[in-house]
mmCIF file of C-alpha atoms in Angstrom:
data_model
loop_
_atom_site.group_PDB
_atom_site.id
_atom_site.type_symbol
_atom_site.label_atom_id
_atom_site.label_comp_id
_atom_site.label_asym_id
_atom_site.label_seq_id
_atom_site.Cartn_x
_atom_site.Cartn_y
_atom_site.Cartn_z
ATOM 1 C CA UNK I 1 0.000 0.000 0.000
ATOM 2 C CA UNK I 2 1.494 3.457 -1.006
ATOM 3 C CA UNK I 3 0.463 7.183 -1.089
ATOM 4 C CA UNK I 4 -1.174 8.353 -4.540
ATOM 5 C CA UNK I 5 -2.843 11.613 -3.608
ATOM 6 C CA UNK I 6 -4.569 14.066 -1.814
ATOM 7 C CA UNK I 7 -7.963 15.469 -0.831
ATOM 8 C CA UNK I 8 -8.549 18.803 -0.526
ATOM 9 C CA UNK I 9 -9.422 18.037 2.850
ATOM 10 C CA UNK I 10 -5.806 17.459 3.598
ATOM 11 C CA UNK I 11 -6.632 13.430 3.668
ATOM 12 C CA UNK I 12 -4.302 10.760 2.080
ATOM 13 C CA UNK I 13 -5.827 8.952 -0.711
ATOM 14 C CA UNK I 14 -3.731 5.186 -1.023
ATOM 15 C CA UNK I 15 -3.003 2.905 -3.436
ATOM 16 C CA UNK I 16 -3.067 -0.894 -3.055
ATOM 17 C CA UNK I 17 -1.432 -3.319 -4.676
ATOM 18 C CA UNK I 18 -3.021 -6.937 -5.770
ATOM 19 C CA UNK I 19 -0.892 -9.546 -7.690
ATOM 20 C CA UNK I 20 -2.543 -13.025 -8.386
ATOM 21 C CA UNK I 21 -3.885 -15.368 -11.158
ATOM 22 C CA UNK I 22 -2.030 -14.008 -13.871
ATOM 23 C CA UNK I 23 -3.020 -10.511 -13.109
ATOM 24 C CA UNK I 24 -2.222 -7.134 -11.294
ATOM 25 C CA UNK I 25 -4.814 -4.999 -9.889
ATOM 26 C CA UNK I 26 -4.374 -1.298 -8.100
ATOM 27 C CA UNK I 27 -7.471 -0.048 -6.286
ATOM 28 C CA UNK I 28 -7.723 3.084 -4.217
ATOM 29 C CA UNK I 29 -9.225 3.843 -1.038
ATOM 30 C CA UNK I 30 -10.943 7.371 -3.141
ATOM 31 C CA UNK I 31 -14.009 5.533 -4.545
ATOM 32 C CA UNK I 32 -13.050 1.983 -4.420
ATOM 33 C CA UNK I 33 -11.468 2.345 -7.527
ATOM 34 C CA UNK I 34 -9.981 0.483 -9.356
ATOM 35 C CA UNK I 35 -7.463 1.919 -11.227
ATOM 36 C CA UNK I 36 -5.402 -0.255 -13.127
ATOM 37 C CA UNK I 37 -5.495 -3.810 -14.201
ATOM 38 C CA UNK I 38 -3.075 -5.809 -16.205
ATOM 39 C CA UNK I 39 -2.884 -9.604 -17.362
ATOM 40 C CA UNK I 40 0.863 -10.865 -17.285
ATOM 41 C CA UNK I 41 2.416 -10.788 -20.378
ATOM 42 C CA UNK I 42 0.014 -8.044 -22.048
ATOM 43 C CA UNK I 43 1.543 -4.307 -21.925
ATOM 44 C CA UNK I 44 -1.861 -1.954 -21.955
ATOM 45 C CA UNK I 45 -4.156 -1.654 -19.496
ATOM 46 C CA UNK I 46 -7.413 -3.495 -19.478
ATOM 47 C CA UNK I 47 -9.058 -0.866 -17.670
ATOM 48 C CA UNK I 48 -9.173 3.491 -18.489
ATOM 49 C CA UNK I 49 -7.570 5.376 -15.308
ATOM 50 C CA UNK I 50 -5.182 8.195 -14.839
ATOM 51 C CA UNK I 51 -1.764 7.182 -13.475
ATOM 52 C CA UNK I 52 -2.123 10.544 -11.016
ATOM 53 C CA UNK I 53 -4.895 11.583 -8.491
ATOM 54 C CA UNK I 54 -5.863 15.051 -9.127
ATOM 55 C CA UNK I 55 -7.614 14.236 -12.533
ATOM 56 C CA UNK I 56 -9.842 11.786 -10.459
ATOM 57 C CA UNK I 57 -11.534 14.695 -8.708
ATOM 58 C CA UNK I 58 -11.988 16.455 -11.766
ATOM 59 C CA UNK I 59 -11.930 14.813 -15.056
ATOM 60 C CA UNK I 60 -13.365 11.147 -13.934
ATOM 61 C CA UNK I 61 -16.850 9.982 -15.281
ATOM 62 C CA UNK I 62 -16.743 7.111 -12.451
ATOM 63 C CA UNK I 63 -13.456 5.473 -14.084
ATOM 64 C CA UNK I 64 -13.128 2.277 -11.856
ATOM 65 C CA UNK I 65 -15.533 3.343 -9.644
ATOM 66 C CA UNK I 66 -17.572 1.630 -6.895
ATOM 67 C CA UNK I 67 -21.089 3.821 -7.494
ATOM 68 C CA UNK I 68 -24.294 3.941 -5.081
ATOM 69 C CA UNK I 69 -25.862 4.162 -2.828
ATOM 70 C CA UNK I 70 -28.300 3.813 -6.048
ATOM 71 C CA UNK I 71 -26.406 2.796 -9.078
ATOM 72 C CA UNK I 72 -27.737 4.224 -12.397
ATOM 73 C CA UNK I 73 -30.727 7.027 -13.287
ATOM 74 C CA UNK I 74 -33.421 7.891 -10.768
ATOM 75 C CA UNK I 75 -35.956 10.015 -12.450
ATOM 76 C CA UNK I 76 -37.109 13.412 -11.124
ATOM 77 C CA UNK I 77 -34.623 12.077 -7.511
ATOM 78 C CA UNK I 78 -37.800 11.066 -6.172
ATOM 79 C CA UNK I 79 -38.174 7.916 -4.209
ATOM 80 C CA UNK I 80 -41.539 6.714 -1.992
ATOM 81 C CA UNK I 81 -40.839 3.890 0.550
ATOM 82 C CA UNK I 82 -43.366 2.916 2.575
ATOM 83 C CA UNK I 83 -45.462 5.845 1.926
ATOM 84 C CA UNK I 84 -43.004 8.832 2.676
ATOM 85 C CA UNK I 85 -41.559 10.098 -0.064
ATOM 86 C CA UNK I 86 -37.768 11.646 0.066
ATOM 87 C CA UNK I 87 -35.954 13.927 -2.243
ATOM 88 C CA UNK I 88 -32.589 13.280 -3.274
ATOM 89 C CA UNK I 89 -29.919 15.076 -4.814
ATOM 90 C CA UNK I 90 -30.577 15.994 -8.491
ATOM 91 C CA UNK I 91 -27.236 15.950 -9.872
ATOM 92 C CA UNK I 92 -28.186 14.450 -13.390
ATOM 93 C CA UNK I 93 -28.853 17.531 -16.073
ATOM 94 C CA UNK I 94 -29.842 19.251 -12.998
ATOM 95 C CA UNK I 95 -33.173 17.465 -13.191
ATOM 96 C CA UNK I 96 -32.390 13.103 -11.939
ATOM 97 C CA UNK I 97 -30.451 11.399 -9.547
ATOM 98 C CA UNK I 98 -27.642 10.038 -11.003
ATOM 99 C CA UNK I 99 -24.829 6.915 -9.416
ATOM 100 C CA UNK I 100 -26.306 7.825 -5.777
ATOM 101 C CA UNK I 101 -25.302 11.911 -5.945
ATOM 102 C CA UNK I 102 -23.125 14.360 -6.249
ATOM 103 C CA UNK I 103 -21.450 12.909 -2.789
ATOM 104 C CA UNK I 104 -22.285 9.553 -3.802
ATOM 105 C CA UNK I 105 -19.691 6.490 -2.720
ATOM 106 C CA UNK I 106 -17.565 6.794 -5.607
ATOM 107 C CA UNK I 107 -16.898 10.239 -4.069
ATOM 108 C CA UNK I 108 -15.821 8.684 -0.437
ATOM 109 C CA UNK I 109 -12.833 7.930 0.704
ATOM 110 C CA UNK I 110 -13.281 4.425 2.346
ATOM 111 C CA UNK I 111 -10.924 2.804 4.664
ATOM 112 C CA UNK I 112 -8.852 -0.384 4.460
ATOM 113 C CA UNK I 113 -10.461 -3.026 6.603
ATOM 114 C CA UNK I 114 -8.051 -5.732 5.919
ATOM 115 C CA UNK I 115 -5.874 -6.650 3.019
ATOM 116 C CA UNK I 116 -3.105 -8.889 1.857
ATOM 117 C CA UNK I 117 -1.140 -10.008 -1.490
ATOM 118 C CA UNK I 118 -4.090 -10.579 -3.815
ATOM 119 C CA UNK I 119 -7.011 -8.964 -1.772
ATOM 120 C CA UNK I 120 -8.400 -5.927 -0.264
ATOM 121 C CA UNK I 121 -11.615 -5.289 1.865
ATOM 122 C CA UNK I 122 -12.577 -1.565 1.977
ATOM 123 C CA UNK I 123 -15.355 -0.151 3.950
ATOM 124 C CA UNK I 124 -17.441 3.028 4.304
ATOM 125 C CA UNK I 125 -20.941 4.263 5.998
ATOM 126 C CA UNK I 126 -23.433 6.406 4.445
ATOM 127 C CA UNK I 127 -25.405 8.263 7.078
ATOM 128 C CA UNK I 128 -29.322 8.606 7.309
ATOM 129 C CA UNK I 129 -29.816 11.832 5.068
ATOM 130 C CA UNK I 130 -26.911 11.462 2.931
ATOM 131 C CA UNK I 131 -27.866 12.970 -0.529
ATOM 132 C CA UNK I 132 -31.360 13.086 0.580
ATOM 133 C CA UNK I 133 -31.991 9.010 1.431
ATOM 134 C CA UNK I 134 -33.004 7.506 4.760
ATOM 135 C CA UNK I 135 -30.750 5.374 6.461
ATOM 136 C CA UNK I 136 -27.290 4.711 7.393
ATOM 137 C CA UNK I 137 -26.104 2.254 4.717
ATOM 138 C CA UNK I 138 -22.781 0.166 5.856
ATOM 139 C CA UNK I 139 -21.128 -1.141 2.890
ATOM 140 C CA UNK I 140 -18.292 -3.192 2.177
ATOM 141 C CA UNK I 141 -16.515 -3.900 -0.885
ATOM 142 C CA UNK I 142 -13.725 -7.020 -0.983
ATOM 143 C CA UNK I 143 -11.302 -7.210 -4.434
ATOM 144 C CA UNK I 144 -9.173 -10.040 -5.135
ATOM 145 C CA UNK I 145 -7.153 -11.438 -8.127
ATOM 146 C CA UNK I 146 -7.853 -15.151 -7.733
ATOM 147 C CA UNK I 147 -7.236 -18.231 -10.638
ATOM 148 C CA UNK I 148 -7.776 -17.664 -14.091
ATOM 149 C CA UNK I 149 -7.148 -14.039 -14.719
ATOM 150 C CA UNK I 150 -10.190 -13.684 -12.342
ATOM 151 C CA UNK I 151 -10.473 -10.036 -10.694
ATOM 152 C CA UNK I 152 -13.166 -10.966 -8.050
ATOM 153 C CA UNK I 153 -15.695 -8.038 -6.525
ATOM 154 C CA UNK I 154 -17.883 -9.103 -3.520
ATOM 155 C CA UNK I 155 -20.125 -5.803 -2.116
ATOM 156 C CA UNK I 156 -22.418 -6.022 0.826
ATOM 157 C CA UNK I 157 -23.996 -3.698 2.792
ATOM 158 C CA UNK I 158 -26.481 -3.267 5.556
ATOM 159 C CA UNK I 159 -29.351 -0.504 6.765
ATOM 160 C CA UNK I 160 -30.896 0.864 10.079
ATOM 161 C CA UNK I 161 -33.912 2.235 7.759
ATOM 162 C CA UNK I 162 -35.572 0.875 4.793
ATOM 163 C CA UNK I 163 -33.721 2.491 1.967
ATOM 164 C CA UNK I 164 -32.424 1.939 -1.327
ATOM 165 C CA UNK I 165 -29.197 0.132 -2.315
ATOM 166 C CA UNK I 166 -27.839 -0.748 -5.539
ATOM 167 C CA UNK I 167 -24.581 -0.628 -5.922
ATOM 168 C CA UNK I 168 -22.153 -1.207 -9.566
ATOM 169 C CA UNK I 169 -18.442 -1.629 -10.455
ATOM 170 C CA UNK I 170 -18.050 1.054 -13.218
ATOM 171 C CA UNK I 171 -14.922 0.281 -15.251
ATOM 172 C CA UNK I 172 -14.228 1.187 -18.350
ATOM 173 C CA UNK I 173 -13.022 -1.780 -20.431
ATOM 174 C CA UNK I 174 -10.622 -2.072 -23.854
ATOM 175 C CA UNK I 175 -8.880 -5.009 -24.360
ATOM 176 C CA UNK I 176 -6.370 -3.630 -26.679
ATOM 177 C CA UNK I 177 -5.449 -0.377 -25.601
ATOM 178 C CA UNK I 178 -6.407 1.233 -29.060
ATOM 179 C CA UNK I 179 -8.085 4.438 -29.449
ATOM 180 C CA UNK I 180 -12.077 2.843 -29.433
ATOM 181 C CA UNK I 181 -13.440 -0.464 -28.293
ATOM 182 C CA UNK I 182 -16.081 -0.013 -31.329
ATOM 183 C CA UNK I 183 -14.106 -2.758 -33.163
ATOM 184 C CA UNK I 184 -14.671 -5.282 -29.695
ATOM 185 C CA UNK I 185 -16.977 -8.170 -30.028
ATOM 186 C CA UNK I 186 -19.538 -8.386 -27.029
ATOM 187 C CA UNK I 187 -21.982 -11.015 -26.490
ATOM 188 C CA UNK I 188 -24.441 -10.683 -23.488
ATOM 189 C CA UNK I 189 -27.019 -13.533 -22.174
ATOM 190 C CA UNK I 190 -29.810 -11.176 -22.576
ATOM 191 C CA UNK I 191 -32.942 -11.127 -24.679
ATOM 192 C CA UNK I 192 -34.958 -7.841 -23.265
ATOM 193 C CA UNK I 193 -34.029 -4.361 -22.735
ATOM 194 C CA UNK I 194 -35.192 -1.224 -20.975
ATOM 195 C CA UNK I 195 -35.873 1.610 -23.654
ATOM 196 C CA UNK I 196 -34.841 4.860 -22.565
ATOM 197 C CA UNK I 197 -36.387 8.442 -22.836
ATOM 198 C CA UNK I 198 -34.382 12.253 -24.194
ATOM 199 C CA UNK I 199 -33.022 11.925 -20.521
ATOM 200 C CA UNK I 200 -32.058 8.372 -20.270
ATOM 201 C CA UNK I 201 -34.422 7.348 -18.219
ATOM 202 C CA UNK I 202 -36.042 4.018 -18.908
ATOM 203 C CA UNK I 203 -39.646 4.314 -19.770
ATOM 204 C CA UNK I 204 -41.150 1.699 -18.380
ATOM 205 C CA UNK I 205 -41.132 -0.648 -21.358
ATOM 206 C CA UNK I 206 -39.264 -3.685 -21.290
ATOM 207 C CA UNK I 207 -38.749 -4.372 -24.885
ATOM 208 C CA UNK I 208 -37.607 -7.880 -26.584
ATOM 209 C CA UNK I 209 -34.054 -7.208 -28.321
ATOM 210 C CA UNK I 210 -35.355 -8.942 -31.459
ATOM 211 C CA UNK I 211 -34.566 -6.993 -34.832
ATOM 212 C CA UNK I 212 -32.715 -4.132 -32.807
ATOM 213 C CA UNK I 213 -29.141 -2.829 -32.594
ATOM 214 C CA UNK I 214 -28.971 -3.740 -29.360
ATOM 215 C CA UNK I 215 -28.754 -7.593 -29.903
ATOM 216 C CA UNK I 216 -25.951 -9.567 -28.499
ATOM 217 C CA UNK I 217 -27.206 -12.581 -27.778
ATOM 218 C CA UNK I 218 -24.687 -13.522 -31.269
ATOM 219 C CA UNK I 219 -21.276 -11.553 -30.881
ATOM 220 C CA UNK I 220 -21.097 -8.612 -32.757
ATOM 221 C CA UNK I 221 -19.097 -4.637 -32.883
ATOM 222 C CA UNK I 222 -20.057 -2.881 -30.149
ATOM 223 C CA UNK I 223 -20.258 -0.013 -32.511
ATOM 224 C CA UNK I 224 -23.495 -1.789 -34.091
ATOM 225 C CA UNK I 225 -25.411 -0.587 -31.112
ATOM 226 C CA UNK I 226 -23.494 3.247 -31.060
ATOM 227 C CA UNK I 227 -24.679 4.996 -28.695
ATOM 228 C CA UNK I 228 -26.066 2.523 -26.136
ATOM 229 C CA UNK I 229 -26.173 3.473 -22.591
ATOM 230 C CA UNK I 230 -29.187 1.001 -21.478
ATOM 231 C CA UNK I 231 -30.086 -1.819 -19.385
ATOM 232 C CA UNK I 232 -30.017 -5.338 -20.765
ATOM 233 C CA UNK I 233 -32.996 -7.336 -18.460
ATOM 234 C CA UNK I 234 -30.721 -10.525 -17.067
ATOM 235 C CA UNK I 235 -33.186 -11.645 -14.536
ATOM 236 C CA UNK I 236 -36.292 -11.288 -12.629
ATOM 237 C CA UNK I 237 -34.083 -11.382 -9.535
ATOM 238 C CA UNK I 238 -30.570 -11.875 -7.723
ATOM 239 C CA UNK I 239 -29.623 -15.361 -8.743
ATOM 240 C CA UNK I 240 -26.506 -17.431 -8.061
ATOM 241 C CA UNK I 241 -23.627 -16.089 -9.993
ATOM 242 C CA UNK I 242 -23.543 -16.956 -13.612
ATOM 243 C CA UNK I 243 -21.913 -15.681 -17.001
ATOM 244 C CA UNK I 244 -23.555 -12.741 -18.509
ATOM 245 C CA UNK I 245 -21.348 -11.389 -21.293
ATOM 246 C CA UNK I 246 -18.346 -11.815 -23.319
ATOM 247 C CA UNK I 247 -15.858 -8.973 -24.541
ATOM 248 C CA UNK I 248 -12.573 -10.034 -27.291
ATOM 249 C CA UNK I 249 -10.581 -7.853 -29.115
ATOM 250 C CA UNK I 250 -9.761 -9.078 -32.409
ATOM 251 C CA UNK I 251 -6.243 -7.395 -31.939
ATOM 252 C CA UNK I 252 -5.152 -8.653 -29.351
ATOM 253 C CA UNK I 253 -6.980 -11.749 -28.209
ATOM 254 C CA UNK I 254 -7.581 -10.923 -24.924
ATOM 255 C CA UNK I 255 -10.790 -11.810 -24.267
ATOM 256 C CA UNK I 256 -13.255 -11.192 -21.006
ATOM 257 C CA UNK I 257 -16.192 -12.792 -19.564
ATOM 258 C CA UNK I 258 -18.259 -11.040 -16.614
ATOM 259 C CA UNK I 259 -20.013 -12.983 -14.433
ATOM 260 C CA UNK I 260 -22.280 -11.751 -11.710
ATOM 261 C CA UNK I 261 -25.436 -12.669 -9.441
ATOM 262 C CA UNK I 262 -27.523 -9.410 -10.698
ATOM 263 C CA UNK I 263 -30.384 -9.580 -12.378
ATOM 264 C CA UNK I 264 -29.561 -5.794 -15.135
ATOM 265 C CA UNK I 265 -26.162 -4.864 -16.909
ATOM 266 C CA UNK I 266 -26.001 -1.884 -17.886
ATOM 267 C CA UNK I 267 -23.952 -1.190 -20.865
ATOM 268 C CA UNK I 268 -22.334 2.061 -22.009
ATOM 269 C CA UNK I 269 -19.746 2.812 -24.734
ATOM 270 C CA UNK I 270 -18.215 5.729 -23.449
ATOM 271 C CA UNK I 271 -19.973 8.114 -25.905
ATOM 272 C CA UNK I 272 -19.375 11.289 -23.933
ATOM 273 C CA UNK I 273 -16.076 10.100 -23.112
ATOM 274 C CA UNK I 274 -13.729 13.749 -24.233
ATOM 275 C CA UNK I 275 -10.494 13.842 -22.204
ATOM 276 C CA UNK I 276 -7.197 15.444 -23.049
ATOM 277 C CA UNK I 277 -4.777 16.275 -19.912
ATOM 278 C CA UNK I 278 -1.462 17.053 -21.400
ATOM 279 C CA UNK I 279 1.542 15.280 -19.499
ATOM 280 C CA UNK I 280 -0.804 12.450 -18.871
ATOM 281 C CA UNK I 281 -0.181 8.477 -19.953
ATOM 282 C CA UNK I 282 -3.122 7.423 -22.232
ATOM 283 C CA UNK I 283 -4.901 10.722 -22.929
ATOM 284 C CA UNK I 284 -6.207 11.909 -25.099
ATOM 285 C CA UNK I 285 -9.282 9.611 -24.563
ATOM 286 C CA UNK I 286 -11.705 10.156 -26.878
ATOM 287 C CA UNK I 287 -15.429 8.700 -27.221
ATOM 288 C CA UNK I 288 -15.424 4.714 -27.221
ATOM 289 C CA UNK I 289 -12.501 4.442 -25.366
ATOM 290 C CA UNK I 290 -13.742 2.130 -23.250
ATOM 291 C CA UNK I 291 -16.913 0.045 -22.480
ATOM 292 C CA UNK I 292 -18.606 -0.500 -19.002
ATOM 293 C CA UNK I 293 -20.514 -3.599 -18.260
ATOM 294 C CA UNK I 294 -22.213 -2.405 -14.961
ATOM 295 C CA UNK I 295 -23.790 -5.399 -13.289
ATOM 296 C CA UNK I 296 -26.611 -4.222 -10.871
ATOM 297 C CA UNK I 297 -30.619 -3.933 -10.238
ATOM 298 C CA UNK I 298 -32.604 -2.371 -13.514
ATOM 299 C CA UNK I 299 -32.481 1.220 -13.300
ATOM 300 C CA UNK I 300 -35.275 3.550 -11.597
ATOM 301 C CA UNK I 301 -37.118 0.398 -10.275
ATOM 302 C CA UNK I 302 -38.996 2.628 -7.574
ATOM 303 C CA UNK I 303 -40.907 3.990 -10.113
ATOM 304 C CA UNK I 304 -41.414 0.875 -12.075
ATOM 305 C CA UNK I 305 -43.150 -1.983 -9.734
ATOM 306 C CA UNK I 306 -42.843 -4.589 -12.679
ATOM 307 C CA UNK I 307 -38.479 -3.833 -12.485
ATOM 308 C CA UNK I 308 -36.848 -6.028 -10.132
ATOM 309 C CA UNK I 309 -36.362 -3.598 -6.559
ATOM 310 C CA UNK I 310 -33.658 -2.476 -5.004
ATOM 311 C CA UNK I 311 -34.999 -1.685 -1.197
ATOM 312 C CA UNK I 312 -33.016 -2.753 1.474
ATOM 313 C CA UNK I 313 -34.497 -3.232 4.915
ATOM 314 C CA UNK I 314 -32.943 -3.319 8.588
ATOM 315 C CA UNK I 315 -32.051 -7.304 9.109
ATOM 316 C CA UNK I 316 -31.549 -7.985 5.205
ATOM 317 C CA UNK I 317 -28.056 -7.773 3.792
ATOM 318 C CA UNK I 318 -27.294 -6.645 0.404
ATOM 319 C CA UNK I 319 -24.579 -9.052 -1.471
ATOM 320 C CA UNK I 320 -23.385 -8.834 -4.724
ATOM 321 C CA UNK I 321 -21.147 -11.309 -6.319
ATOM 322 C CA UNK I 322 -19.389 -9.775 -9.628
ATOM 323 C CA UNK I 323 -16.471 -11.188 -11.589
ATOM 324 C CA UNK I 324 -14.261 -10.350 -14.882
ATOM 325 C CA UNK I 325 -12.629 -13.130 -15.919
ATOM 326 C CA UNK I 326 -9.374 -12.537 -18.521
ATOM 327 C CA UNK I 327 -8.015 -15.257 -20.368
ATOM 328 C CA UNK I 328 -6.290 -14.814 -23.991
ATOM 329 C CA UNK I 329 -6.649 -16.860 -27.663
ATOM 330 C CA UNK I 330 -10.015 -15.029 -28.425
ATOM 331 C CA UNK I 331 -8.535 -13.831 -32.003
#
């Protein structure tokens, strides 16, 4: 574990170290980010980061991230649990709820609970109020780099209220380290999707993927579907962990598969991805540069009854089993 920046606040932001199973992993305690990943024997990261801390703070859109309390899009930041009805931050186009707030967890500087040579447990607490939800929300987050090329992510978390929680690993993937992932060929276990309105928020529809862009279920370009920033229906519900997509890169063979007990992935392409931070490693990135594959509940299920929910209520524990798992010869 080493120093890699600091807060504003004067706090020290560190960087551990994970080495295991053909791969190296280094998260930080800022976020629960993970911010670089490499498979022995394969030069670029497999992951978009910044190799310094101050561009986290202002350039990041959740690179590596650990998001929540309430992954995704929560329209209007209005939520109704058991008949009260809470506002929360609106820091979406100044109109939604977006990745649990402005202050949300990938904003949170969470401390080291335990860790060793190919694992790290990080906690943090959310307090009743925070960003406008009830409850104080424990969570924990454990990474390790196990067999396989397998980078392993195990979140739980508990509440003193009933409140939401849906929490999401958000990196940004490219198996190559070339300028787009557009060329990458995804395949996900998935034959519905949410539609999406002007403000990507999903409209309540839950529309078959048959004859649309969107369909993966064969692998194809993820450029096909350009721009997609949607959920692709898994489930009904949390099931035992199983896979749920595969990403390859023609170029370079490395290939992924994500596994995960969660019943929505959401997928984006990086469209709005526009960085360029001279003296930096790997940037300019442009749009495409990576792809996130975002296990977690379907987006804005408070306001959709027929979604699969994401309350969490005092004596239940939220666990979420998520792994990528890297392995080469996909050319």
């Amino acid at each position: 574990m080493e120093t890699f920046g600091t807060l504003p606040s004067g706090e020290t932001v560190h960087r551990i170290r994970l080495k295991g199973g053909g791969l190296t992993a280094h998260v930080l305690t800022y976020g629960a980010v993970l911010q670089d990943l490499r498979l022995d024997q394969h030069a670029a990261p497999l992951v978009l980061g910044f190799p310094e801390f101050a561009p986290y703070l202002t350039h990041s859109p959740y690179f590596g991230a650990t998001v929540g309390r309430c992954a995704n899009r929560i329209r209007d930041g209005h939520v109704v649990l058991d008949d009260e009805t809470f506002q929360l931050d609106r820091n979406f186009i100044g109109k939604h709820m977006l990745h649990g707030g402005a202050d949300g967890l990938a904003k949170q500087l969470w401390q080291v609970a335990e860790h060793g040579p190919d694992h790290a447990t990080l906690t943090t607490a959310l307090e009743d109020g925070h960003m406008g939800f009830p409850g104080r929300l424990d969570v924990q987050v454990r990474f390790a780099v196990t067999d396989g090329g397998t980078f392993d992510i195990r979140m739980t978390a508990t509440t003193d209220a009933p409140t939401l929680c849906n929490l999401a690993h958000h990196s940004y993937f490219n198996l190559d380290g070339g300028a787009t992932i557009s060329d990458h060929l995804l395949r996900v276990a998935a034959d519905r999707y949410l539609p999406v309105d002007q403000d990507l928020i999903p409209t309540g529809e839950i529309r078959a993927l048959d004859g649309t862009a969107f369909d993966f279920r064969t692998p194809a370009p993820v450029g096909q579907a350009h721009p997609v920033d949607h959920n692709f229906c898994l489930s009904e519900t949390r099931r035992p962990m199983r896979p749920v997509a595969w990403l390859a890169s023609p170029s370079s063979g490395i290939a992924m598969e994500c596994r995960t007990t969660e019943p929505g992935l959401q997928i984006y392409d990086g469209a709005h991805i526009d960085i360029d931070l001279p003296g930096l490693t790997r940037t300019p990135m442009a749009a495409c540069a990576g792809l996130a594959l975002e296990p977690q509940v379907w987006p804005d299920a408070n306001h959709h009854s027929q979604f699969p929910q994401a309350v969490l209520r005092p004596g239940e524990r939220y666990d979420q089993h998520t792994q990528f798992c890297f392995n080469r010869g996909a050319a």
